[in-house]
Amino acid sequence: MLKQEIDKAFEILKNGGLILYPTDTIWGIGCDATNPEAVEKVYKLKGRAEEKSLIILLDTANKLPSYVREVPDIAYDLVEFAENPLTIIYSGAKNLAPNVINADGSIAIRIVKHDFCAPLIQRFRKPIVSTSANISGEKSPGNFDDITQDILDGVDLIIDFEQDDRSEKKLSTIMKLEANGKFQFIRK
C-alpha cells in the first residue's frame, strides 16, 4: 500500500500538483520545490504571503550541495546527530523555484527520515516543499483529523498513510547556519 501511495504522489508532483502528506513532524502540503507554478499553488491555498519562505525536504544530506552554494561542514554533523527533526536555514540557495527561496537568498531544508517522505523524495529526485497543512495564521494541525476542509479540498492528492496516527506531533527545531559555521536557533 505504501508503494502505491508513493507512486501516486510521484505522478502528482511530476505534473505540478499538490499533495497532503504525513512527515516526520506534522502533516504537510507539498509540491515540487523546483516548480514555481506548483509553489504558487501552495501560497494561494494557504493564503500565505510569498515573503514568508517555505521549508523543503531532502532524503539525504548528500544532496545539500545541489541546492546550497556553500554547505558548512558542521551541517552534516548536525543532520547526522540531531535527535529530533531539524530544519536548517542555509544561505545561498540554488536550483530551486525562485518563489520558494527567501528574499535574502536563504532556504530552509530538513533532511527527512520518514517511511513515506524519504522514499518519495528518492524516487522524485528533487526536493519537495513541506509547509504545515493549515491556512496561514491558523493553528498547525496536530494530526490528520485537525486538517480543515479548505485544505483537504485544495490539494490534488491526500496520502492514505498514517491518517490514524493520534500521537502528539511537534514542529521541527529551526536553526540558521551561516557559511562560517555560526548558528542561531529560530525555533526550539
CSV table of C-alpha atoms in Angstrom, one decimal:
chain,number,residue,atom,x,y,z
A,1,MET,CA,0.0,0.0,0.0
A,2,LEU,CA,2.8,2.4,0.9
A,3,LYS,CA,4.4,1.9,-2.5
A,4,GLN,CA,1.1,2.7,-4.3
A,5,GLU,CA,0.8,5.9,-2.3
A,6,ILE,CA,4.4,6.9,-3.3
A,7,ASP,CA,3.6,6.1,-6.9
A,8,LYS,CA,0.5,8.3,-6.9
A,9,ALA,CA,2.3,11.1,-5.1
A,10,PHE,CA,5.2,10.9,-7.6
A,11,GLU,CA,2.8,11.4,-10.5
A,12,ILE,CA,1.1,14.4,-8.9
A,13,LEU,CA,4.4,16.1,-8.1
A,14,LYS,CA,5.7,15.4,-11.6
A,15,ASN,CA,2.7,17.1,-13.0
A,16,GLY,CA,2.9,20.2,-10.8
A,17,GLY,CA,0.2,19.2,-8.3
A,18,LEU,CA,-0.2,19.4,-4.5
A,19,ILE,CA,-0.1,16.6,-2.1
A,20,LEU,CA,-1.3,16.5,1.6
A,21,TYR,CA,1.1,14.1,3.3
A,22,PRO,CA,2.5,12.9,6.7
A,23,THR,CA,6.0,13.9,7.5
A,24,ASP,CA,8.5,13.3,10.4
A,25,THR,CA,6.7,16.2,12.1
A,26,ILE,CA,3.2,17.3,11.3
A,27,TRP,CA,1.0,16.8,8.2
A,28,GLY,CA,2.2,19.0,5.3
A,29,ILE,CA,1.2,20.4,2.0
A,30,GLY,CA,3.9,19.6,-0.6
A,31,CYS,CA,4.9,20.1,-4.2
A,32,ASP,CA,7.9,20.1,-6.4
A,33,ALA,CA,10.3,22.7,-4.9
A,34,THR,CA,11.8,23.4,-8.3
A,35,ASN,CA,8.4,24.3,-10.0
A,36,PRO,CA,7.4,27.9,-9.5
A,37,GLU,CA,3.8,27.3,-10.6
A,38,ALA,CA,3.4,24.5,-8.1
A,39,VAL,CA,4.9,26.6,-5.3
A,40,GLU,CA,2.5,29.4,-6.2
A,41,LYS,CA,-0.4,27.0,-5.7
A,42,VAL,CA,0.8,26.3,-2.1
A,43,TYR,CA,0.9,30.0,-1.3
A,44,LYS,CA,-2.6,30.5,-2.7
A,45,LEU,CA,-4.0,27.5,-0.9
A,46,LYS,CA,-2.6,28.7,2.5
A,47,GLY,CA,-3.3,32.3,1.9
A,48,ARG,CA,0.3,32.9,2.8
A,49,ALA,CA,2.4,35.9,1.8
A,50,GLU,CA,5.2,35.0,-0.6
A,51,GLU,CA,7.7,36.9,1.6
A,52,LYS,CA,7.3,34.0,4.1
A,53,SER,CA,9.5,31.4,2.6
A,54,LEU,CA,8.8,27.6,2.8
A,55,ILE,CA,10.7,24.6,4.1
A,56,ILE,CA,11.9,22.0,1.6
A,57,LEU,CA,12.7,18.3,2.3
A,58,LEU,CA,15.5,16.2,1.1
A,59,ASP,CA,16.1,12.5,1.7
A,60,THR,CA,19.8,12.7,2.3
A,61,ALA,CA,22.4,15.3,3.3
A,62,ASN,CA,24.5,14.3,0.3
A,63,LYS,CA,22.1,16.3,-1.9
A,64,LEU,CA,22.6,19.6,0.0
A,65,PRO,CA,25.3,20.9,-2.4
A,66,SER,CA,22.8,20.6,-5.2
A,67,TYR,CA,20.6,23.3,-3.5
A,68,VAL,CA,23.0,25.3,-1.4
A,69,ARG,CA,26.1,27.2,-2.7
A,70,GLU,CA,28.3,26.6,0.3
A,71,VAL,CA,27.4,23.9,2.8
A,72,PRO,CA,29.2,24.4,6.1
A,73,ASP,CA,31.0,21.2,7.2
A,74,ILE,CA,29.2,21.3,10.6
A,75,ALA,CA,25.8,20.9,8.8
A,76,TYR,CA,26.5,17.2,8.1
A,77,ASP,CA,27.2,16.5,11.8
A,78,LEU,CA,24.1,18.5,12.9
A,79,VAL,CA,21.9,16.5,10.5
A,80,GLU,CA,23.5,13.1,11.5
A,81,PHE,CA,23.3,13.6,15.2
A,82,ALA,CA,20.0,15.5,15.6
A,83,GLU,CA,17.8,13.5,17.9
A,84,ASN,CA,14.6,15.4,16.7
A,85,PRO,CA,13.6,16.7,13.3
A,86,LEU,CA,15.9,19.7,12.5
A,87,THR,CA,15.4,22.3,9.8
A,88,ILE,CA,18.5,24.3,8.9
A,89,ILE,CA,18.3,27.6,7.1
A,90,TYR,CA,21.3,27.9,4.7
A,91,SER,CA,22.5,31.0,2.8
A,92,GLY,CA,22.9,30.8,-1.0
A,93,ALA,CA,20.0,28.7,-2.2
A,94,LYS,CA,20.3,27.5,-5.8
A,95,ASN,CA,18.5,25.2,-8.3
A,96,LEU,CA,15.1,25.9,-6.7
A,97,ALA,CA,11.9,27.7,-7.7
A,98,PRO,CA,12.6,31.4,-7.1
A,99,ASN,CA,9.4,31.8,-5.0
A,100,VAL,CA,10.5,29.1,-2.6
A,101,ILE,CA,13.7,30.9,-1.7
A,102,ASN,CA,13.7,33.6,1.0
A,103,ALA,CA,14.2,37.3,-0.1
A,104,ASP,CA,17.7,37.1,1.5
A,105,GLY,CA,18.6,34.2,-0.7
A,106,SER,CA,18.4,31.6,2.0
A,107,ILE,CA,16.5,28.3,2.1
A,108,ALA,CA,15.2,26.2,5.0
A,109,ILE,CA,16.0,22.5,4.4
A,110,ARG,CA,15.2,19.4,6.6
A,111,ILE,CA,16.7,16.0,5.9
A,112,VAL,CA,13.7,13.8,6.5
A,113,LYS,CA,13.8,10.3,8.0
A,114,HIS,CA,10.3,9.1,7.4
A,115,ASP,CA,8.8,6.0,5.9
A,116,PHE,CA,6.8,7.9,3.3
A,117,CYS,CA,8.8,11.1,2.6
A,118,ALA,CA,12.3,9.7,2.2
A,119,PRO,CA,11.4,7.1,-0.4
A,120,LEU,CA,9.1,9.6,-2.3
A,121,ILE,CA,11.9,12.2,-2.5
A,122,GLN,CA,14.4,9.5,-3.5
A,123,ARG,CA,12.1,8.4,-6.3
A,124,PHE,CA,11.2,12.0,-7.3
A,125,ARG,CA,14.9,13.0,-7.4
A,126,LYS,CA,14.1,16.6,-6.4
A,127,PRO,CA,13.3,18.3,-3.1
A,128,ILE,CA,9.6,18.8,-2.1
A,129,VAL,CA,8.0,21.7,-0.3
A,130,SER,CA,6.8,21.0,3.2
A,131,THR,CA,4.6,23.5,4.9
A,132,SER,CA,2.0,22.9,7.6
A,133,ALA,CA,-1.4,21.8,6.4
A,134,ASN,CA,-3.3,24.9,7.5
A,135,ILE,CA,-4.5,28.2,6.3
A,136,SER,CA,-1.8,30.8,7.2
A,137,GLY,CA,-2.3,32.2,10.7
A,138,GLU,CA,-4.3,29.3,11.9
A,139,LYS,CA,-3.1,26.6,14.3
A,140,SER,CA,-0.9,23.9,12.8
A,141,PRO,CA,-2.7,20.5,12.7
A,142,GLY,CA,-1.5,18.1,15.4
A,143,ASN,CA,-2.8,15.1,13.4
A,144,PHE,CA,-4.9,14.4,10.3
A,145,ASP,CA,-8.2,15.0,12.0
A,146,ASP,CA,-7.3,18.6,12.7
A,147,ILE,CA,-6.9,19.5,9.0
A,148,THR,CA,-9.6,21.8,7.7
A,149,GLN,CA,-11.9,21.1,4.8
A,150,ASP,CA,-10.4,24.0,2.8
A,151,ILE,CA,-7.0,22.3,2.8
A,152,LEU,CA,-8.5,18.8,2.1
A,153,ASP,CA,-10.4,20.2,-0.9
A,154,GLY,CA,-7.4,22.3,-2.1
A,155,VAL,CA,-4.9,19.5,-2.8
A,156,ASP,CA,-4.7,17.1,-5.7
A,157,LEU,CA,-3.9,14.0,-3.6
A,158,ILE,CA,-4.4,13.1,0.1
A,159,ILE,CA,-1.9,10.4,1.1
A,160,ASP,CA,-3.5,7.4,2.7
A,161,PHE,CA,-0.8,6.7,5.3
A,162,GLU,CA,-0.6,7.5,9.0
A,163,GLN,CA,-4.1,9.1,8.9
A,164,ASP,CA,-5.0,7.2,12.1
A,165,ASP,CA,-1.8,8.2,14.0
A,166,ARG,CA,-3.0,10.2,17.0
A,167,SER,CA,0.4,10.7,18.6
A,168,GLU,CA,1.4,14.2,19.6
A,169,LYS,CA,3.4,15.7,16.7
A,170,LYS,CA,5.8,18.5,17.1
A,171,LEU,CA,7.2,21.1,14.7
A,172,SER,CA,10.9,20.8,13.8
A,173,THR,CA,13.6,22.7,15.5
A,174,ILE,CA,14.8,25.5,13.2
A,175,MET,CA,18.3,26.9,13.2
A,176,LYS,CA,20.0,29.4,10.9
A,177,LEU,CA,23.5,28.3,9.9
A,178,GLU,CA,26.0,30.7,8.4
A,179,ALA,CA,28.7,29.7,5.9
A,180,ASN,CA,31.3,30.2,8.6
A,181,GLY,CA,29.6,27.7,10.9
A,182,LYS,CA,28.0,30.3,13.3
A,183,PHE,CA,24.4,29.4,14.1
A,184,GLN,CA,21.3,30.7,15.8
A,185,PHE,CA,18.2,28.9,16.9
A,186,ILE,CA,15.0,30.3,15.3
A,187,ARG,CA,12.6,27.8,16.9
A,188,LYS,CA,13.4,25.2,19.6
